Amino acid sequence: MPMTIAEKILAAHSGRDDVKPGELVEADLDFVFANDITGPMAIRVFNKAGGKMVFDPQRVALIPDHFVPNKDIPSAIQAKEIREFARQQKLPHYFEVGRMGIEHVLLPEQGLVLPGDVIIGADSHTCTYGALGAFSTGVGSTDLGAAMVTGTTWFRVPESMRFIFSGKLNRWVSGKDLILYTIGRIGVDGARYRAMEFCGPVIEGMQMSDRFTICNMAIEAGAKVGIIAPDAITESYVKNRARRPYRFFSSDPDARYEATYDWDITQMEPQVACPHSPANVHKVSELKDIAIDQAVIGSCTNGRIEDLRVAAKILRGRKVSSTTRCIILPGSPDVYRQALAEGLLQIFIDAEAAVSTPTCGPCLGGYMGVLAAGERAVSTTNRNFIGRMGHVKSEVYLASPAVAAASAVAGRIAHPDEVL
Amino acid sequence: MTIRGKIWKFGNDVDTDVIIPARYLNTSDVKELASHCMEDADPEFARKIARGDIIAAGSNFGCGSSREHAPIAIKEAGISLVIAESFARIFYRNAFNIGLPILELPQAGGAIAQGDDVEVDIETGSITDHTTGLQYQANPIPPFMRELLTAGGLVPYVASRAARTTRR
Ligand code: SF4
């Protein structure tokens, strides 16, 4: 039976020749993880479910990235819970401050999540690793705690939707713009419960960082997974990182899709999602005179070295507007180190931006840039729900690193060409 | 099991940041979480509701983050059931896992109104709106999810299997 890549990976992990959308399968898991917010609850579940040792310490990670370095005493208590569990379970993949990065930047970089894997993480943006050609999805703490015991979980096989991108990308148009455009077209529940498969010549020509950005935001369309067939670009990314064998799957030519979208993106300009929905998407040129108080560049969506390079291209020799704060958060220690080596941090500091240690921080209104009532931010993150970055009366505009950096300089939402 | 309570009405795409804002996620204390339930949509919500009340909403309820704190906050606040046109998938899974009953009803957004007195049979999905006198039939809970509910959530379900489960 012809299958999509998502169906093939699920079949291979549940000991079946084939699977069909709608079926329930019990799948072996290649990797499971939680963070400092979801971890403590998952550990409680693990204990309650009678867990003694995790199913395989090599396949479990705990990453305190959301409110760590500890932002307050309750956060310190939560981080301590997962640290102690990691020690007690002798987990090799616990990432302490200084070695810690945002989970979805860190795990692929460390070669811990790989093509062909089935992965669950207690974080909704676990769908990011679909960029590697993995079936990877977010779950809650209970599912994660149970999976730490058994190494398996159940899935309903999702229907697949296909998004084909062709044409030529304009300068300053990136993976972020493609996914914002997609969510703007289909809505925040346009792919609810589905696998979103991204393909076509534009995707095939894209570097891994853009592919991660695209799959990262599949959840913003309600999807269970975002997925891209692995190819030579994937291979060159994983081959020197992988800590275990991996496998490439791809969709059969006659696989069945619930819907296919075929978009020529040649005319596309940078996209911005306006408050308070990732689907409220406009072209940057349509947004006139929207003054911003803060620009945030980072997160699991756009905190990779390629993102910082784009921001540096715009900020080099310029200054952040006197009416704006610009906060830059490298996604991992490796990204930080690389940015240092390439002189990007110098450019940011000379531009009078603030550079942070890797953390989720302001993305979810945690710390390091919480907004007051009436304040407005442009951000490379993935959600602009009411109150997401602070006060319920604050606003977040989602954009690419290029648009965020240009806006930081202009003090209002701006196209990169306006400041260069 | 039948549930009877007053309806609290919400729109489409109620996200998990509205259900329980991230600024309260520095704790897993369920009472604390419950006291902030729906705060960014209605600051008084947790104080106004009575134990057993029911939430009715439009489509894509619970979209956004994977935080299980969201269904926990709703359940601990005293809400006995959420009826929505549809649910976001992680929220759907989480709700069953922690034992918060949820039902899908295509008319949930339109027909049932704020303050209505509603009675629901969770097993059959039959819903009676005593305020309007109208009856509705929710989508049946899938068999596997019903198994989870009967077991008392995912933890007891896994515990009962943990003894014999080791990885292939
Ligand atoms: S950067 Fe933001 S979206 Fe990504 S994992 Fe952290 S809080 Fe979640």
XYZ file of C-alpha atoms and ligand atoms in Angstrom:
596
model
C 0.000 0.000 0.000
C 1.400 3.443 -0.878
C 2.202 5.500 2.219
C 3.352 8.977 3.182
C 6.613 9.470 5.042
C 4.710 9.957 8.321
C 2.796 6.702 7.809
C 5.956 4.775 6.902
C 7.806 5.894 10.028
C 4.863 4.976 12.266
C 4.479 1.582 10.584
C 8.187 0.821 11.020
C 7.976 1.648 14.734
C 4.873 -0.350 15.475
C 5.925 -3.602 13.851
C 3.482 -3.302 10.959
C 3.750 -3.477 7.196
C 1.459 -0.532 6.752
C -0.799 1.838 8.634
C -3.802 3.913 7.581
C -4.963 7.319 8.824
C -7.319 6.944 11.770
C -5.794 3.703 13.058
C -4.404 3.549 16.582
C -0.884 2.164 16.849
C 1.476 1.557 19.721
C 4.898 2.779 18.648
C 8.406 2.324 20.032
C 9.994 5.652 20.849
C 13.530 6.597 19.842
C 13.748 9.623 22.082
C 11.687 11.328 24.813
C 12.307 14.533 26.750
C 10.833 17.219 28.970
C 11.796 20.702 30.167
C 11.744 22.560 33.489
C 8.011 23.319 33.192
C 6.723 19.933 32.046
C 9.447 17.769 33.631
C 8.416 17.969 37.296
C 4.876 16.794 36.478
C 6.238 14.046 34.210
C 8.513 12.814 37.001
C 5.550 12.634 39.382
C 3.674 10.581 36.804
C 6.719 8.336 36.294
C 6.804 7.626 40.019
C 3.047 7.120 40.313
C 3.038 4.742 37.352
C 5.491 2.552 39.244
C 8.581 3.612 37.300
C 11.901 2.510 38.779
C 14.425 3.182 36.026
C 13.729 4.926 32.735
C 13.389 2.535 29.795
C 16.775 3.623 28.371
C 18.844 6.467 29.874
C 20.455 7.166 26.470
C 17.043 7.987 25.025
C 15.763 10.364 27.683
C 16.703 14.029 28.009
C 15.804 16.715 30.548
C 16.447 20.285 29.529
C 15.843 23.205 31.904
C 15.445 25.935 29.290
C 12.239 27.850 30.000
C 12.849 29.646 33.309
C 16.521 28.744 33.785
C 18.950 30.267 34.844
C 16.347 30.267 37.628
C 14.198 33.376 37.367
C 12.664 33.100 40.833
C 12.381 30.749 43.795
C 9.518 28.581 42.478
C 11.428 28.112 39.183
C 14.520 27.157 41.151
C 12.492 24.489 42.964
C 11.191 23.069 39.669
C 14.666 23.033 38.093
C 16.019 21.279 41.187
C 13.396 18.545 40.826
C 14.499 17.608 37.347
C 18.200 17.952 38.190
C 17.826 15.520 41.088
C 15.836 13.071 39.001
C 18.517 13.217 36.277
C 21.216 12.422 38.861
C 19.249 9.651 40.463
C 18.494 8.075 37.066
C 22.058 8.738 35.850
C 20.754 10.441 32.707
C 23.659 11.375 30.423
C 21.507 13.916 28.567
C 20.679 16.348 31.315
C 21.836 19.815 30.277
C 22.946 22.089 33.089
C 23.164 25.883 32.821
C 26.175 26.691 30.661
C 25.594 23.558 28.592
C 21.870 24.167 28.242
C 20.188 25.458 25.104
C 16.592 25.703 23.961
C 15.537 22.078 23.594
C 14.566 22.255 19.922
C 17.817 23.932 18.943
C 19.945 21.767 21.213
C 18.730 18.214 20.552
C 19.218 18.167 16.748
C 22.557 19.946 17.137
C 23.688 17.280 19.613
C 22.708 14.502 17.214
C 20.232 13.080 19.737
C 17.160 13.263 17.485
C 17.570 11.795 14.023
C 15.936 11.043 10.682
C 13.407 8.215 10.791
C 12.888 8.521 14.563
C 9.625 8.533 16.446
C 10.029 11.174 19.146
C 7.765 12.645 21.788
C 8.601 15.611 23.954
C 6.613 17.331 26.658
C 6.631 20.531 24.664
C 4.375 21.448 21.772
C 7.220 22.506 19.468
C 8.630 18.977 19.431
C 7.288 18.982 15.863
C 10.512 20.868 14.953
C 12.449 17.627 14.302
C 10.204 16.769 11.381
C 12.748 18.889 9.529
C 15.109 15.906 9.882
C 12.532 13.514 8.467
C 11.387 12.260 11.876
C 7.866 11.670 13.216
C 8.049 13.978 16.181
C 5.253 15.435 18.252
C 4.465 17.234 21.481
C 2.588 15.592 24.340
C 1.680 16.482 27.909
C 3.499 15.506 31.068
C 1.382 12.404 31.709
C 2.118 10.904 28.291
C 5.785 11.736 28.740
C 5.994 10.302 32.263
C 4.362 7.094 31.077
C 6.693 6.902 28.071
C 9.734 7.246 30.341
C 8.541 3.997 31.937
C 7.651 1.998 28.832
C 9.561 3.536 25.912
C 6.357 3.351 23.911
C 3.238 5.395 23.375
C 0.040 5.231 21.355
C -0.745 7.368 18.326
C -3.698 7.856 16.084
C -2.221 7.791 12.583
C -2.777 11.301 11.218
C -4.078 12.178 7.776
C -1.402 13.948 5.733
C -1.598 17.303 3.974
C 0.991 18.317 1.408
C 2.412 21.810 0.885
C 4.426 22.234 -2.303
C 6.505 25.395 -2.656
C 7.961 26.373 -6.000
C 9.374 29.528 -7.563
C 12.272 31.711 -6.525
C 12.710 33.150 -3.047
C 13.158 36.905 -2.872
C 16.013 38.314 -0.843
C 14.989 38.565 2.842
C 12.319 35.909 2.421
C 13.019 32.867 4.597
C 11.534 29.723 6.049
C 9.792 31.885 8.645
C 7.928 33.773 5.928
C 6.860 30.547 4.233
C 5.389 29.088 7.404
C 3.697 32.352 8.432
C 2.193 32.558 4.951
C 0.998 28.955 5.238
C -0.652 29.503 8.632
C -2.190 32.727 7.346
C -3.706 30.799 4.461
C -5.055 27.751 6.318
C -5.662 29.161 9.827
C -4.671 28.091 13.325
C -6.667 24.893 13.026
C -6.211 24.407 9.296
C -4.074 21.312 9.877
C -5.594 20.227 13.172
C -4.564 16.641 13.937
C -2.807 16.328 10.559
C 0.718 15.676 9.362
C 1.919 18.657 7.310
C 4.396 17.544 4.682
C 6.464 20.352 3.171
C 8.057 19.728 -0.207
C 8.846 21.138 -3.631
C 11.906 22.803 -5.141
C 12.008 25.681 -2.640
C 12.115 23.313 0.344
C 14.652 21.079 -1.404
C 16.958 24.071 -1.810
C 16.642 25.191 1.796
C 19.270 24.915 4.502
C 18.417 23.004 7.670
C 17.844 26.113 9.800
C 14.968 27.218 7.564
C 13.530 23.709 7.542
C 13.581 23.635 11.350
C 11.777 26.981 11.435
C 9.064 25.710 9.101
C 8.418 22.453 10.960
C 8.633 24.246 14.326
C 5.465 26.184 13.577
C 3.377 23.292 12.214
C 1.720 23.212 15.643
C 0.562 26.789 15.082
C -1.679 25.394 12.342
C -2.846 22.702 14.795
C -0.761 19.930 13.215
C 0.502 16.835 14.975
C 3.707 16.790 12.958
C 5.424 18.884 10.317
C 7.721 16.813 8.160
C 10.247 17.189 5.341
C 11.744 14.257 3.442
C 15.454 13.947 4.293
C 17.974 14.484 1.485
C 21.653 15.331 0.929
C 21.295 18.548 2.962
C 19.872 16.543 5.871
C 22.636 13.987 5.489
C 25.388 16.577 5.699
C 23.743 18.037 8.818
C 23.401 14.757 10.700
C 26.354 12.658 9.592
C 28.913 14.109 12.004
C 26.446 14.606 14.840
C 24.452 11.387 14.987
C 25.022 9.355 18.146
C 23.288 6.284 16.745
C 22.145 4.899 13.384
C 19.383 6.683 11.510
C 17.181 5.960 8.542
C 15.747 7.986 5.660
C 12.093 7.542 4.724
C 10.191 9.256 1.933
C 6.623 9.348 0.687
C 5.534 7.086 -2.138
C 4.640 9.020 -5.299
C 1.075 7.704 -5.121
C 0.643 8.213 -1.352
C -2.700 9.659 -0.308
C -3.085 13.214 0.935
C -6.173 14.752 2.406
C -5.246 18.046 0.727
C -2.475 19.402 -1.481
C -1.504 23.053 -1.694
C 0.767 24.173 -4.485
C 2.158 27.675 -4.074
C 4.505 29.713 -6.236
C 6.326 32.023 -3.839
C 8.198 34.125 -6.399
C 6.283 37.300 -5.526
C 6.354 36.715 -1.783
C 7.634 39.443 0.505
C 8.447 39.116 4.223
C 5.389 38.191 6.278
C 4.297 39.366 9.728
C 1.700 37.766 12.019
C -0.162 40.543 13.812
C -1.771 40.255 17.271
C -3.197 38.029 18.593
C -3.006 35.064 16.268
C -0.244 33.395 14.236
C -2.812 33.264 11.414
C -3.330 37.047 11.336
C -0.652 37.352 8.673
C 0.116 40.422 6.531
C 2.859 41.459 4.154
C 5.386 43.647 5.914
C 4.702 46.465 3.409
C 1.056 46.592 4.508
C 2.052 47.489 8.058
C 2.722 51.208 8.193
C 3.971 53.099 11.213
C 3.632 50.417 13.834
C 6.043 51.635 16.505
C 7.670 48.919 18.588
C 9.096 48.993 22.099
C 11.029 45.746 21.856
C 12.547 43.407 19.283
C 13.299 39.808 20.280
C 15.584 37.659 18.142
C 15.938 34.051 19.226
C 13.775 31.080 20.329
C 13.358 27.535 19.051
C 11.933 29.036 15.863
C 14.772 31.410 14.961
C 17.624 31.080 17.462
C 20.127 29.313 15.201
C 23.431 30.658 13.898
C 21.970 31.297 10.433
C 19.297 33.490 12.065
C 21.887 35.478 13.982
C 23.943 35.960 10.807
C 20.940 37.537 9.093
C 20.330 39.814 12.080
C 24.015 40.786 12.131
C 23.964 41.664 8.444
C 21.332 44.286 9.237
C 22.628 45.471 12.601
C 26.276 45.793 11.504
C 27.333 49.427 11.803
C 23.835 50.524 12.864
C 22.208 51.265 16.210
C 18.990 49.995 17.728
C 16.490 52.875 17.721
C 16.534 54.988 20.881
C 12.856 54.118 21.437
C 13.386 50.347 21.191
C 15.090 47.598 23.162
C 16.578 44.732 21.170
C 17.176 41.403 22.922
C 19.090 38.637 21.195
C 19.074 35.085 22.555
C 21.358 32.510 20.912
C 19.534 29.177 20.969
C 22.341 27.045 22.385
C 25.918 27.221 23.689
C 27.198 26.110 20.265
C 25.268 28.909 18.586
C 26.628 31.345 21.180
C 30.209 30.141 20.674
C 29.899 30.301 16.904
C 28.413 33.807 17.071
C 31.355 34.826 19.241
C 33.870 33.303 16.820
C 32.287 35.044 13.834
C 32.214 38.424 15.564
C 28.411 38.581 15.602
C 28.209 39.286 19.334
C 30.481 42.293 18.855
C 28.160 43.582 16.118
C 25.111 43.144 18.373
C 26.691 44.837 21.353
C 27.997 47.693 19.200
C 24.451 48.079 17.857
C 23.390 48.394 21.516
C 21.350 45.235 21.587
C 21.310 43.078 24.734
C 22.681 39.563 24.257
C 21.442 36.848 26.616
C 22.573 33.391 27.556
C 20.464 30.710 25.805
C 16.950 30.490 27.315
C 13.299 30.634 26.258
C 12.996 33.717 28.463
C 10.728 36.315 26.860
C 9.184 33.960 24.265
C 6.562 32.842 26.770
C 6.639 35.933 28.951
C 8.943 34.255 31.430
C 11.729 36.760 32.008
C 14.488 38.644 30.120
C 12.048 40.961 28.344
C 8.489 40.776 29.702
C 6.166 43.426 28.226
C 4.175 46.026 30.176
C 0.582 47.008 29.376
C 0.431 48.906 26.107
C 3.856 47.736 24.921
C 4.466 46.198 21.544
C 7.148 43.766 20.409
C 8.291 42.348 17.127
C 9.604 38.864 17.758
C 11.090 35.925 15.874
C 9.209 33.530 18.180
C 6.167 31.473 17.232
C 3.160 32.633 19.273
C 1.477 35.993 19.708
C -1.514 34.952 21.802
C -2.978 37.445 24.267
C -0.496 37.917 27.111
C 2.088 35.590 25.573
C 5.028 37.924 26.218
C 3.721 39.653 29.324
C 0.752 41.860 30.164
C -2.623 40.961 28.607
C -2.665 44.415 27.059
C 0.703 43.974 25.324
C 1.106 42.970 21.678
C 3.445 40.664 19.765
C 4.129 40.732 16.023
C 5.801 37.579 14.691
C 8.414 37.957 11.969
C 11.723 36.696 10.594
C 15.104 37.703 12.042
C 15.603 40.059 9.071
C 12.372 41.942 9.756
C 12.938 41.927 13.533
C 16.448 43.367 13.159
C 15.323 45.985 10.638
C 12.443 46.932 12.941
C 14.831 47.258 15.893
C 16.826 49.819 13.903
C 13.778 51.666 12.558
C 11.885 51.639 15.859
C 8.830 50.483 13.954
C 7.962 47.453 11.861
C 10.153 47.733 8.784
C 11.250 45.862 5.682
C 15.032 45.197 5.707
C 15.409 47.225 2.515
C 14.179 50.308 4.389
C 17.188 50.382 6.701
C 19.940 48.909 4.521
C -22.338 9.276 34.634
C -24.485 12.389 34.350
C -23.297 15.898 34.988
C -25.503 18.944 35.471
C -24.212 22.497 35.691
C -24.248 26.033 34.484
C -22.582 26.907 31.169
C -19.595 29.244 30.904
C -19.221 30.251 27.309
C -16.030 30.916 25.304
C -15.274 31.468 21.602
C -13.004 29.772 19.057
C -9.277 29.029 19.480
C -9.131 29.368 23.278
C -5.389 28.870 23.733
C -3.457 27.413 26.638
C -1.903 30.802 27.453
C -5.436 32.033 28.175
C -6.372 28.905 30.130
C -3.292 29.184 32.339
C -0.798 31.986 31.566
C 2.906 31.070 31.488
C 3.661 33.475 34.328
C 2.096 30.916 36.689
C 3.981 27.921 35.301
C 6.785 28.276 37.807
C 4.695 26.007 40.012
C 2.956 22.645 39.593
C 0.736 23.285 42.625
C -2.745 22.407 41.365
C -4.658 24.737 43.724
C -2.464 27.651 42.697
C -2.938 26.805 39.006
C -6.711 26.488 39.462
C -6.940 29.942 41.044
C -5.640 31.495 37.782
C -7.773 29.427 35.402
C -8.977 31.487 32.373
C -7.622 34.608 34.028
C -6.621 36.414 30.839
C -10.073 35.934 29.340
C -12.013 36.644 32.546
C -10.022 37.649 35.656
C -12.901 36.604 37.971
C -13.549 33.217 36.371
C -12.075 30.970 39.080
C -14.101 32.770 41.779
C -17.387 32.998 39.879
C -17.852 29.369 38.923
C -19.522 26.721 41.076
C -18.228 23.162 41.399
C -19.674 21.056 38.594
C -20.136 23.890 36.108
C -19.490 23.258 32.418
C -17.439 25.117 29.801
C -18.851 25.350 26.268
C -16.688 26.734 23.463
C -16.180 26.914 19.718
C -13.544 25.168 17.662
C -9.884 24.320 18.439
C -10.224 24.576 22.245
C -6.875 24.280 24.037
C -4.612 25.159 21.121
C -1.026 26.193 21.741
C 1.328 24.760 24.285
C 1.534 21.184 25.586
C 1.191 22.337 29.197
C -0.894 19.809 31.077
C -1.322 22.605 33.593
C -4.206 23.736 31.321
C -6.664 20.830 31.729
C -5.492 20.459 35.347
C -6.328 24.111 36.088
C -9.792 23.662 34.565
C -10.470 20.434 36.448
C -9.172 21.697 39.785
C -11.108 24.947 39.438
C -14.228 22.771 39.642
C -15.270 22.513 35.994
C -16.757 19.058 35.429
C -16.771 18.953 31.636
C -15.718 20.896 28.555
C -17.947 20.768 25.490
C -16.428 22.249 22.315
C -16.881 22.036 18.568
C -13.355 20.613 18.409
C -10.228 20.356 20.545
C -6.542 20.901 19.779
C -4.847 17.512 19.756
C -2.424 17.826 22.676
C -5.163 19.261 24.888
C -7.443 16.401 23.844
C -4.859 13.796 24.859
C -3.984 15.581 28.080
C -7.615 15.920 29.158
C -8.236 12.169 28.936
C -4.876 11.410 30.534
C -5.681 13.448 33.639
C -9.365 12.481 33.751
C -11.092 15.701 32.635
C -14.119 14.658 30.565
C -14.466 16.457 27.238
C -17.070 16.104 24.501
C -17.120 17.236 20.886
C -20.409 18.794 19.817
C -20.610 20.556 16.431
C -23.283 22.965 17.771
C -21.357 23.819 20.976
C -20.288 27.273 19.805
C -23.649 28.397 18.492
C -26.574 26.732 20.214
C -25.650 26.542 23.894
C -25.610 29.938 25.621
C -23.848 31.504 28.591
C -25.665 30.646 31.819
C -27.753 27.784 30.398
C -28.542 24.919 32.759
C -27.268 21.821 30.983
C -27.343 18.110 31.773
C -24.973 15.662 30.094
C -24.693 11.897 29.996
C -20.952 11.390 29.509
C -21.268 7.772 28.344
C -23.873 8.316 25.663
C -22.943 11.924 24.841
C -26.557 13.010 25.115
C -26.918 16.645 26.155
C -30.065 18.376 27.439
C -30.237 22.148 27.662
C -32.896 22.675 30.364
C -32.940 26.430 29.730
C -33.977 26.095 26.088
C -35.457 22.611 26.282
C -33.285 21.501 23.348
C -31.453 18.171 23.071
C -28.105 17.477 21.393
C -25.976 14.442 20.639
C -22.197 14.826 21.047
C -19.713 12.712 19.074
C -19.181 9.465 20.979
C -15.914 9.146 22.927
C -13.630 6.796 20.919
C -13.319 3.314 22.486
C -9.650 3.664 23.408
C -10.232 6.996 25.152
C -13.146 5.431 27.030
C -10.786 2.655 28.143
C -8.447 5.320 29.518
C -11.285 7.049 31.360
C -12.475 3.749 32.820
C -8.968 2.925 34.008
C -8.929 6.315 35.739
C -6.508 8.016 33.351
C -3.221 7.042 31.768
C -1.245 6.520 34.988
C -3.276 3.591 36.325
C -3.569 2.271 32.762
C 0.222 2.198 32.386
C 0.812 0.997 35.949
C -1.355 -2.020 35.271
C 0.709 -2.820 32.197
C 4.141 -1.747 33.495
C 4.703 -5.115 35.141
C 4.581 -6.938 31.838
C 5.833 -4.212 29.519
C 9.401 -4.156 28.479
C 10.531 -2.888 25.151
C 10.567 -5.148 22.203
S 11.542 29.160 22.730
Fe 9.389 29.581 23.162
S 8.197 28.209 21.890
Fe 10.333 27.465 21.915
S 10.384 25.930 23.549
Fe 10.953 27.883 24.450
S 9.032 28.769 25.213
Fe 8.493 27.139 23.812
